Amino acid sequence: METIVKHRIKQVIKGDQNAYGEIVEVYKDKVFQLCYRMLGNRHEAEDIAQEAFIRAYININSFNQNLKFSTWLYRIATNLCIDRIRKKKPDYFLDAEVPGTEGLTMYSQVPSETPLPEDEVESIELQDAIQKEISKLPDKYRSVIVLKYIEELSLNEISEILDLPLGTVKTRIHRGREALRQQLRHV
Amino acid sequence: MKCSEQIIDYMHEYLDEEISEEHEKILREHLQSCSDCQEYFRELNKSIALVQSTSHIQAPDDFTSKVMAGLPKEKKKTEIQR
């Protein structure tokens, strides 16, 4: 996979914009998922994931072709998510309850883009509960937990993506796990 | 938590798949005799399993075309590059 991507990157650098579309196809789900788990809602995730791909394109010349493209792309996406989390206005939360309603969130008022199959509906409540707990983690723990347990990346790769020493990544994963243990033990 | 922090460190070493045989032996033996630590370890594993159970979601269908539409025009490329 990386070989094909490396070839496409060379084409993009030569000016072939269409070759970039194939790179987006390869990584779009991973990047979207990373953003969704970091940000907790689809609209923001789509916005930030697109921004990540556009930034990667604009800065493609600064990408070191000896490295994994995915690592570099995830770094861009993670940084954008963290920026977004820090800038987020506290009065704008899609999963905040709408005044005068019970359990009806802004989220349920946003039309869903993809209809959900019946068998998935059952676990939606649980899925939402887990996502809510992930969203409660401080961003420095959230990013390592998402990269490790949702994107299933190695500690070394996470250390490269976040540009942090391996020891720091381990400490954050341990603290993230401790926080999740407390939050999820009664789920 | 009355047990030593050391045992909890070993749990994390275990979860990182970086535990030495010696530490793993200590952890196993301790877990057999300590129900508090057993529970603690179970909760850690449960929280990880729950996070991993979140379904894998896909980018919207029009994702790639939206990205492509958002790219700077090729002729402007030299101005945008640093």
Tab-separated table of C-alpha atoms in Angstrom:
chain	number	residue	atom	x	y	z
A	1	MET	CA	0.000	0.000	0.000
A	2	GLU	CA	2.714	2.436	0.987
A	3	THR	CA	4.513	1.731	-2.313
A	4	ILE	CA	1.494	2.710	-4.384
A	5	VAL	CA	0.994	5.778	-2.216
A	6	LYS	CA	4.667	6.778	-2.611
A	7	HIS	CA	4.306	6.528	-6.362
A	8	ARG	CA	1.174	8.675	-6.277
A	9	ILE	CA	2.922	11.247	-4.105
A	10	LYS	CA	5.680	11.573	-6.710
A	11	GLN	CA	3.007	12.151	-9.337
A	12	VAL	CA	1.328	14.797	-7.171
A	13	ILE	CA	4.640	16.587	-6.646
A	14	LYS	CA	5.118	16.609	-10.425
A	15	GLY	CA	1.819	18.464	-10.686
A	16	ASP	CA	-0.688	15.667	-11.274
A	17	GLN	CA	-3.518	16.784	-9.016
A	18	ASN	CA	-5.726	13.810	-9.920
A	19	ALA	CA	-3.230	11.370	-8.413
A	20	TYR	CA	-4.049	12.963	-5.084
A	21	GLY	CA	-7.624	11.692	-5.312
A	22	GLU	CA	-6.326	8.132	-5.059
A	23	ILE	CA	-4.359	9.005	-1.942
A	24	VAL	CA	-7.489	10.505	-0.391
A	25	GLU	CA	-9.413	7.327	-1.223
A	26	VAL	CA	-6.831	5.193	0.560
A	27	TYR	CA	-6.838	7.153	3.817
A	28	LYS	CA	-10.199	8.915	3.996
A	29	ASP	CA	-11.909	6.444	6.345
A	30	LYS	CA	-8.984	6.268	8.760
A	31	VAL	CA	-8.617	10.034	8.907
A	32	PHE	CA	-12.354	10.623	9.200
A	33	GLN	CA	-12.585	8.086	11.990
A	34	LEU	CA	-9.652	9.623	13.835
A	35	CYS	CA	-11.313	13.051	13.626
A	36	TYR	CA	-14.709	11.693	14.605
A	37	ARG	CA	-13.385	9.982	17.722
A	38	MET	CA	-11.380	13.054	18.659
A	39	LEU	CA	-14.178	15.554	18.079
A	40	GLY	CA	-17.284	13.502	18.775
A	41	ASN	CA	-19.431	14.658	15.878
A	42	ARG	CA	-19.611	13.898	12.205
A	43	HIS	CA	-19.904	17.390	10.831
A	44	GLU	CA	-16.831	18.683	12.574
A	45	ALA	CA	-14.997	15.480	11.781
A	46	GLU	CA	-15.734	15.855	8.079
A	47	ASP	CA	-14.674	19.468	8.133
A	48	ILE	CA	-11.368	18.771	9.885
A	49	ALA	CA	-10.608	15.596	7.926
A	50	GLN	CA	-11.015	17.507	4.655
A	51	GLU	CA	-8.843	20.292	5.972
A	52	ALA	CA	-6.163	17.729	6.883
A	53	PHE	CA	-6.071	16.380	3.332
A	54	ILE	CA	-5.965	19.856	1.862
A	55	ARG	CA	-3.092	20.869	4.162
A	56	ALA	CA	-1.203	17.714	3.319
A	57	TYR	CA	-1.593	18.538	-0.373
A	58	ILE	CA	-0.448	22.106	0.014
A	59	ASN	CA	2.583	21.037	2.051
A	60	ILE	CA	3.382	17.883	0.115
A	61	ASN	CA	6.837	19.201	-0.746
A	62	SER	CA	7.785	19.259	2.905
A	63	PHE	CA	6.858	15.586	3.305
A	64	ASN	CA	9.944	13.444	3.783
A	65	GLN	CA	9.384	10.654	1.267
A	66	ASN	CA	11.451	8.210	3.302
A	67	LEU	CA	8.802	8.240	6.013
A	68	LYS	CA	5.334	6.729	6.078
A	69	PHE	CA	2.822	9.066	4.517
A	70	SER	CA	0.117	7.917	6.916
A	71	THR	CA	2.196	8.970	9.931
A	72	TRP	CA	2.591	12.450	8.506
A	73	LEU	CA	-1.075	12.674	7.530
A	74	TYR	CA	-2.243	11.517	10.962
A	75	ARG	CA	0.002	14.100	12.542
A	76	ILE	CA	-1.640	16.866	10.532
A	77	ALA	CA	-5.124	15.555	11.341
A	78	THR	CA	-4.411	15.106	15.055
A	79	ASN	CA	-2.988	18.598	15.379
A	80	LEU	CA	-5.994	20.089	13.611
A	81	CYS	CA	-8.333	18.205	15.938
A	82	ILE	CA	-6.488	19.383	19.030
A	83	ASP	CA	-6.590	22.974	17.751
A	84	ARG	CA	-10.295	22.623	17.148
A	85	ILE	CA	-10.944	21.167	20.601
A	86	ARG	CA	-9.062	24.033	22.235
A	87	LYS	CA	-10.854	26.678	20.210
A	88	LYS	CA	-14.263	25.153	20.687
A	89	LYS	CA	-16.748	27.532	22.123
A	90	PRO	CA	-18.133	26.037	25.309
A	91	ASP	CA	-21.674	27.071	24.380
A	92	TYR	CA	-21.730	25.054	21.211
A	93	PHE	CA	-22.004	21.362	21.816
A	94	LEU	CA	-24.020	19.192	19.531
A	95	ASP	CA	-24.600	16.646	22.224
A	96	ALA	CA	-25.789	19.196	24.736
A	97	GLU	CA	-29.432	18.761	25.589
A	98	VAL	CA	-31.822	21.111	23.885
A	99	PRO	CA	-33.633	23.221	26.489
A	100	GLY	CA	-37.159	22.031	27.210
A	101	THR	CA	-36.576	18.550	25.884
A	102	GLU	CA	-35.586	15.428	27.622
A	103	GLY	CA	-32.843	13.354	26.119
A	104	LEU	CA	-33.318	15.040	22.771
A	105	THR	CA	-29.963	16.382	21.740
A	106	MET	CA	-28.925	18.729	18.991
A	107	TYR	CA	-27.436	15.632	17.442
A	108	SER	CA	-30.820	14.050	16.857
A	109	GLN	CA	-31.953	17.215	15.080
A	110	VAL	CA	-29.138	17.049	12.579
A	111	PRO	CA	-30.323	14.810	9.766
A	112	SER	CA	-28.234	11.676	9.565
A	113	GLU	CA	-26.434	11.286	6.262
A	114	THR	CA	-26.366	7.545	6.270
A	115	PRO	CA	-29.342	5.441	7.282
A	116	LEU	CA	-28.454	2.892	9.930
A	117	PRO	CA	-29.184	-0.788	9.474
A	118	GLU	CA	-31.642	-2.232	12.008
A	119	ASP	CA	-29.115	-4.399	13.777
A	120	GLU	CA	-26.903	-1.443	14.506
A	121	VAL	CA	-29.658	0.535	16.173
A	122	GLU	CA	-29.533	-1.709	19.223
A	123	SER	CA	-26.027	-0.754	20.115
A	124	ILE	CA	-26.285	2.931	19.267
A	125	GLU	CA	-26.965	3.820	22.848
A	126	LEU	CA	-23.845	2.010	23.981
A	127	GLN	CA	-21.802	3.463	21.145
A	128	ASP	CA	-22.918	6.960	22.086
A	129	ALA	CA	-22.131	6.336	25.720
A	130	ILE	CA	-18.623	5.174	24.895
A	131	GLN	CA	-18.033	8.113	22.552
A	132	LYS	CA	-19.199	10.465	25.257
A	133	GLU	CA	-16.653	9.031	27.664
A	134	ILE	CA	-13.890	9.270	25.053
A	135	SER	CA	-14.868	12.914	24.515
A	136	LYS	CA	-14.521	13.577	28.235
A	137	LEU	CA	-10.865	12.632	28.235
A	138	PRO	CA	-8.447	15.554	28.269
A	139	ASP	CA	-7.146	15.973	24.693
A	140	LYS	CA	-3.648	14.745	25.480
A	141	TYR	CA	-5.030	11.429	26.676
A	142	ARG	CA	-7.765	11.293	24.090
A	143	SER	CA	-5.334	11.461	21.171
A	144	VAL	CA	-3.161	8.578	22.409
A	145	ILE	CA	-6.164	6.413	23.271
A	146	VAL	CA	-7.778	6.989	19.869
A	147	LEU	CA	-4.533	6.327	17.998
A	148	LYS	CA	-3.783	3.203	20.010
A	149	TYR	CA	-7.186	1.569	20.398
A	150	ILE	CA	-9.198	2.829	17.471
A	151	GLU	CA	-6.571	3.326	14.794
A	152	GLU	CA	-4.604	0.405	16.273
A	153	LEU	CA	-1.198	2.011	15.838
A	154	SER	CA	1.989	1.005	17.612
A	155	LEU	CA	3.414	3.052	20.460
A	156	ASN	CA	6.368	3.954	18.233
A	157	GLU	CA	4.124	5.239	15.484
A	158	ILE	CA	2.055	7.225	17.977
A	159	SER	CA	5.243	8.772	19.296
A	160	GLU	CA	6.135	9.853	15.724
A	161	ILE	CA	2.652	11.163	14.996
A	162	LEU	CA	2.476	13.233	18.161
A	163	ASP	CA	6.165	14.142	18.060
A	164	LEU	CA	6.538	13.035	21.666
A	165	PRO	CA	9.108	10.788	23.343
A	166	LEU	CA	7.993	7.168	23.671
A	167	GLY	CA	8.050	7.443	27.461
A	168	THR	CA	5.575	10.327	27.369
A	169	VAL	CA	3.274	8.383	25.061
A	170	LYS	CA	3.336	5.424	27.447
A	171	THR	CA	2.580	7.611	30.455
A	172	ARG	CA	-0.346	9.218	28.622
A	173	ILE	CA	-1.720	5.865	27.557
A	174	HIS	CA	-1.520	4.622	31.133
A	175	ARG	CA	-3.296	7.712	32.454
A	176	GLY	CA	-5.824	7.552	29.639
A	177	ARG	CA	-6.570	3.936	30.490
A	178	GLU	CA	-6.917	4.820	34.176
A	179	ALA	CA	-9.364	7.589	33.325
A	180	LEU	CA	-11.365	5.307	31.041
A	181	ARG	CA	-11.436	2.600	33.686
A	182	GLN	CA	-13.089	4.984	36.099
A	183	GLN	CA	-15.465	6.355	33.500
A	184	LEU	CA	-16.474	3.073	31.898
A	185	ARG	CA	-16.493	0.631	34.785
A	186	HIS	CA	-20.238	0.967	35.278
A	187	VAL	CA	-21.260	1.146	31.638
B	1	MET	CA	-6.467	0.685	46.260
B	2	LYS	CA	-4.493	-0.925	49.032
B	3	CYS	CA	-2.155	-2.953	46.843
B	4	SER	CA	1.142	-1.590	45.713
B	5	GLU	CA	1.319	0.776	42.763
B	6	GLN	CA	3.847	-1.671	41.420
B	7	ILE	CA	1.106	-4.166	40.602
B	8	ILE	CA	-0.814	-1.517	38.676
B	9	ASP	CA	2.348	-0.646	36.762
B	10	TYR	CA	2.664	-4.309	35.865
B	11	MET	CA	-0.927	-4.276	34.614
B	12	HIS	CA	-0.016	-1.433	32.273
B	13	GLU	CA	3.150	-3.192	31.173
B	14	TYR	CA	0.991	-6.205	30.434
B	15	LEU	CA	-1.512	-4.116	28.456
B	16	ASP	CA	1.342	-2.547	26.482
B	17	GLU	CA	2.585	-6.074	25.769
B	18	GLU	CA	5.918	-5.103	27.223
B	19	ILE	CA	5.878	-7.064	30.445
B	20	SER	CA	8.887	-9.188	31.394
B	21	GLU	CA	8.370	-12.833	32.329
B	22	GLU	CA	9.340	-12.030	35.867
B	23	HIS	CA	6.786	-9.214	36.227
B	24	GLU	CA	4.111	-11.259	34.521
B	25	LYS	CA	4.647	-14.087	37.005
B	26	ILE	CA	4.337	-11.675	39.934
B	27	LEU	CA	1.210	-10.140	38.412
B	28	ARG	CA	-0.427	-13.525	37.798
B	29	GLU	CA	0.288	-14.759	41.272
B	30	HIS	CA	-0.945	-11.562	42.822
B	31	LEU	CA	-4.153	-11.572	40.805
B	32	GLN	CA	-4.909	-15.100	41.968
B	33	SER	CA	-4.836	-14.013	45.569
B	34	CYS	CA	-6.217	-10.459	45.445
B	35	SER	CA	-9.813	-9.870	44.426
B	36	ASP	CA	-9.455	-6.062	44.486
B	37	CYS	CA	-6.695	-6.182	41.919
B	38	GLN	CA	-8.596	-8.756	39.911
B	39	GLU	CA	-11.510	-6.351	39.740
B	40	TYR	CA	-9.236	-3.446	38.871
B	41	PHE	CA	-7.608	-5.425	36.083
B	42	ARG	CA	-11.003	-6.530	34.812
B	43	GLU	CA	-12.169	-2.905	34.687
B	44	LEU	CA	-9.095	-1.838	32.756
B	45	ASN	CA	-9.618	-4.601	30.223
B	46	LYS	CA	-13.312	-3.855	29.980
B	47	SER	CA	-12.742	-0.176	29.236
B	48	ILE	CA	-10.309	-1.052	26.459
B	49	ALA	CA	-12.720	-3.605	25.014
B	50	LEU	CA	-15.500	-1.017	25.035
B	51	VAL	CA	-13.380	1.578	23.248
B	52	GLN	CA	-12.373	-1.029	20.691
B	53	SER	CA	-15.985	-2.041	20.190
B	54	THR	CA	-16.919	1.340	18.769
B	55	SER	CA	-17.923	0.613	15.224
B	56	HIS	CA	-15.648	1.615	12.434
B	57	ILE	CA	-17.254	4.474	10.657
B	58	GLN	CA	-16.705	5.516	7.084
B	59	ALA	CA	-16.169	8.870	5.515
B	60	PRO	CA	-19.207	10.255	3.644
B	61	ASP	CA	-19.526	9.193	-0.007
B	62	ASP	CA	-18.723	12.597	-1.396
B	63	PHE	CA	-15.660	13.037	0.809
B	64	THR	CA	-12.992	12.667	-1.870
B	65	SER	CA	-14.762	14.888	-4.362
B	66	LYS	CA	-15.145	17.587	-1.714
B	67	VAL	CA	-11.444	17.427	-0.897
B	68	MET	CA	-10.525	17.593	-4.572
B	69	ALA	CA	-12.816	20.583	-5.040
B	70	GLY	CA	-11.133	22.277	-2.107
B	71	LEU	CA	-7.599	21.929	-3.427
B	72	PRO	CA	-5.878	25.043	-4.727
B	73	LYS	CA	-5.861	25.283	-8.509
B	74	GLU	CA	-2.821	23.681	-10.069
B	75	LYS	CA	-1.665	26.845	-11.795
B	76	LYS	CA	-1.531	28.623	-8.446
B	77	LYS	CA	0.553	25.840	-6.967
B	78	THR	CA	3.840	27.720	-6.940
B	79	GLU	CA	2.331	30.627	-5.047
B	80	ILE	CA	0.926	28.416	-2.333
B	81	GLN	CA	3.946	26.231	-1.768
B	82	ARG	CA	6.373	27.414	0.834
